[in-house]
Amino acid sequence: MKMHTLLVAVAVATVLGGCQRTSFGGLNTQQRPAPLMPAPVGGVQSGQLAPPTMPAQTEFPTAPTAPDASTTAPQVAAANAPELTREALIGRWSAGTGGTTCDVFLSLTKWTGGYRAASRGCVGSAAAISAWDVQGKQVILADSSGNQVARLYQSANERYDGSTSSGQPISLSR
C-alpha cells in the first residue's frame, strides 16, 4: 500500500510540476544600449538648381541624329541575323540601355506575351521587361501586358542588339 501511495504521490507531483508557469519577466538578461542623441535639424532650404552641364565631346560619342540611321539599322540587322532558338536564350543576360546595365533573366515558363522574363536593377523601359519570345530572327521583349518593350537581333555570339519601342538602343549580352 505504501508503494501504491508513493507512486500516486510521484504522479501527482509530476502532473502539477508540468502545470506550473515559469516567468522571467522581472529578470533582465541583456543590457540595453544607451539611447542615441537626436541629430540636430537645420532649416529646410529651397532654391533653383543650376542647369545640368553637358559632358565634353571626347567623353561620350554623340547619338546619330539622322532619322534614316535608326530605321536602316534594324533592317540591315534583320537581313544578316542568324536563325534563333528559344533554348539558346534561356538564362541570365546583361542588358545595356540608356548608359546603364542590369540583369535580365529569360525562362521557358509560359507567360503573357510569350515566356516569362524578369529584370533586376533595370531602369526606364528595361525595367518593364516581364516576357520574351522569338519571332523569326528577332528576340521580342515585352511588359506584363504583352506590349512590346524592345526588339533585338543577334549581332555576335552571345550578343543581341536592337531598340526599345521608344527608339532607344538596347543590348543583351553574356
Short mmCIF file of N, CA, C and O in Angstrom, two decimals, residues 22-32:
data_model
loop_
_atom_site.label_atom_id
_atom_site.label_comp_id
_atom_site.label_asym_id
_atom_site.label_seq_id
_atom_site.Cartn_x
_atom_site.Cartn_y
_atom_site.Cartn_z
N THR A 22 6.40 29.37 -15.53
CA THR A 22 7.69 29.96 -15.22
C THR A 22 7.77 31.28 -15.95
O THR A 22 7.51 31.35 -17.15
N SER A 23 8.14 32.32 -15.28
CA SER A 23 8.21 33.64 -15.89
C SER A 23 9.55 34.28 -15.56
O SER A 23 10.00 34.25 -14.42
N PHE A 24 10.15 34.87 -16.58
CA PHE A 24 11.40 35.59 -16.38
C PHE A 24 11.19 37.08 -16.63
O PHE A 24 12.10 37.80 -16.97
N GLY A 25 9.94 37.54 -16.51
CA GLY A 25 9.62 38.93 -16.80
C GLY A 25 10.43 39.92 -15.98
O GLY A 25 10.81 40.97 -16.47
N GLY A 26 10.71 39.63 -14.76
CA GLY A 26 11.43 40.57 -13.91
C GLY A 26 12.93 40.44 -14.03
O GLY A 26 13.68 41.25 -13.49
N LEU A 27 13.40 39.41 -14.76
CA LEU A 27 14.83 39.17 -14.86
C LEU A 27 15.37 39.84 -16.12
O LEU A 27 14.95 39.55 -17.23
N ASN A 28 16.31 40.77 -15.99
CA ASN A 28 16.92 41.47 -17.12
C ASN A 28 18.18 40.72 -17.50
O ASN A 28 19.18 40.79 -16.81
N THR A 29 18.13 39.98 -18.64
CA THR A 29 19.28 39.17 -19.04
C THR A 29 20.20 39.91 -20.00
O THR A 29 21.30 39.47 -20.23
N GLN A 30 19.74 41.02 -20.60
CA GLN A 30 20.58 41.77 -21.52
C GLN A 30 20.63 43.23 -21.10
O GLN A 30 19.64 43.78 -20.63
N GLN A 31 21.78 43.82 -21.30
CA GLN A 31 21.91 45.23 -21.02
C GLN A 31 21.42 46.01 -22.23
O GLN A 31 21.75 45.68 -23.36
N ARG A 32 20.64 47.02 -22.01
CA ARG A 32 20.13 47.84 -23.10
C ARG A 32 21.15 48.91 -23.44
O ARG A 32 21.77 49.48 -22.55
#
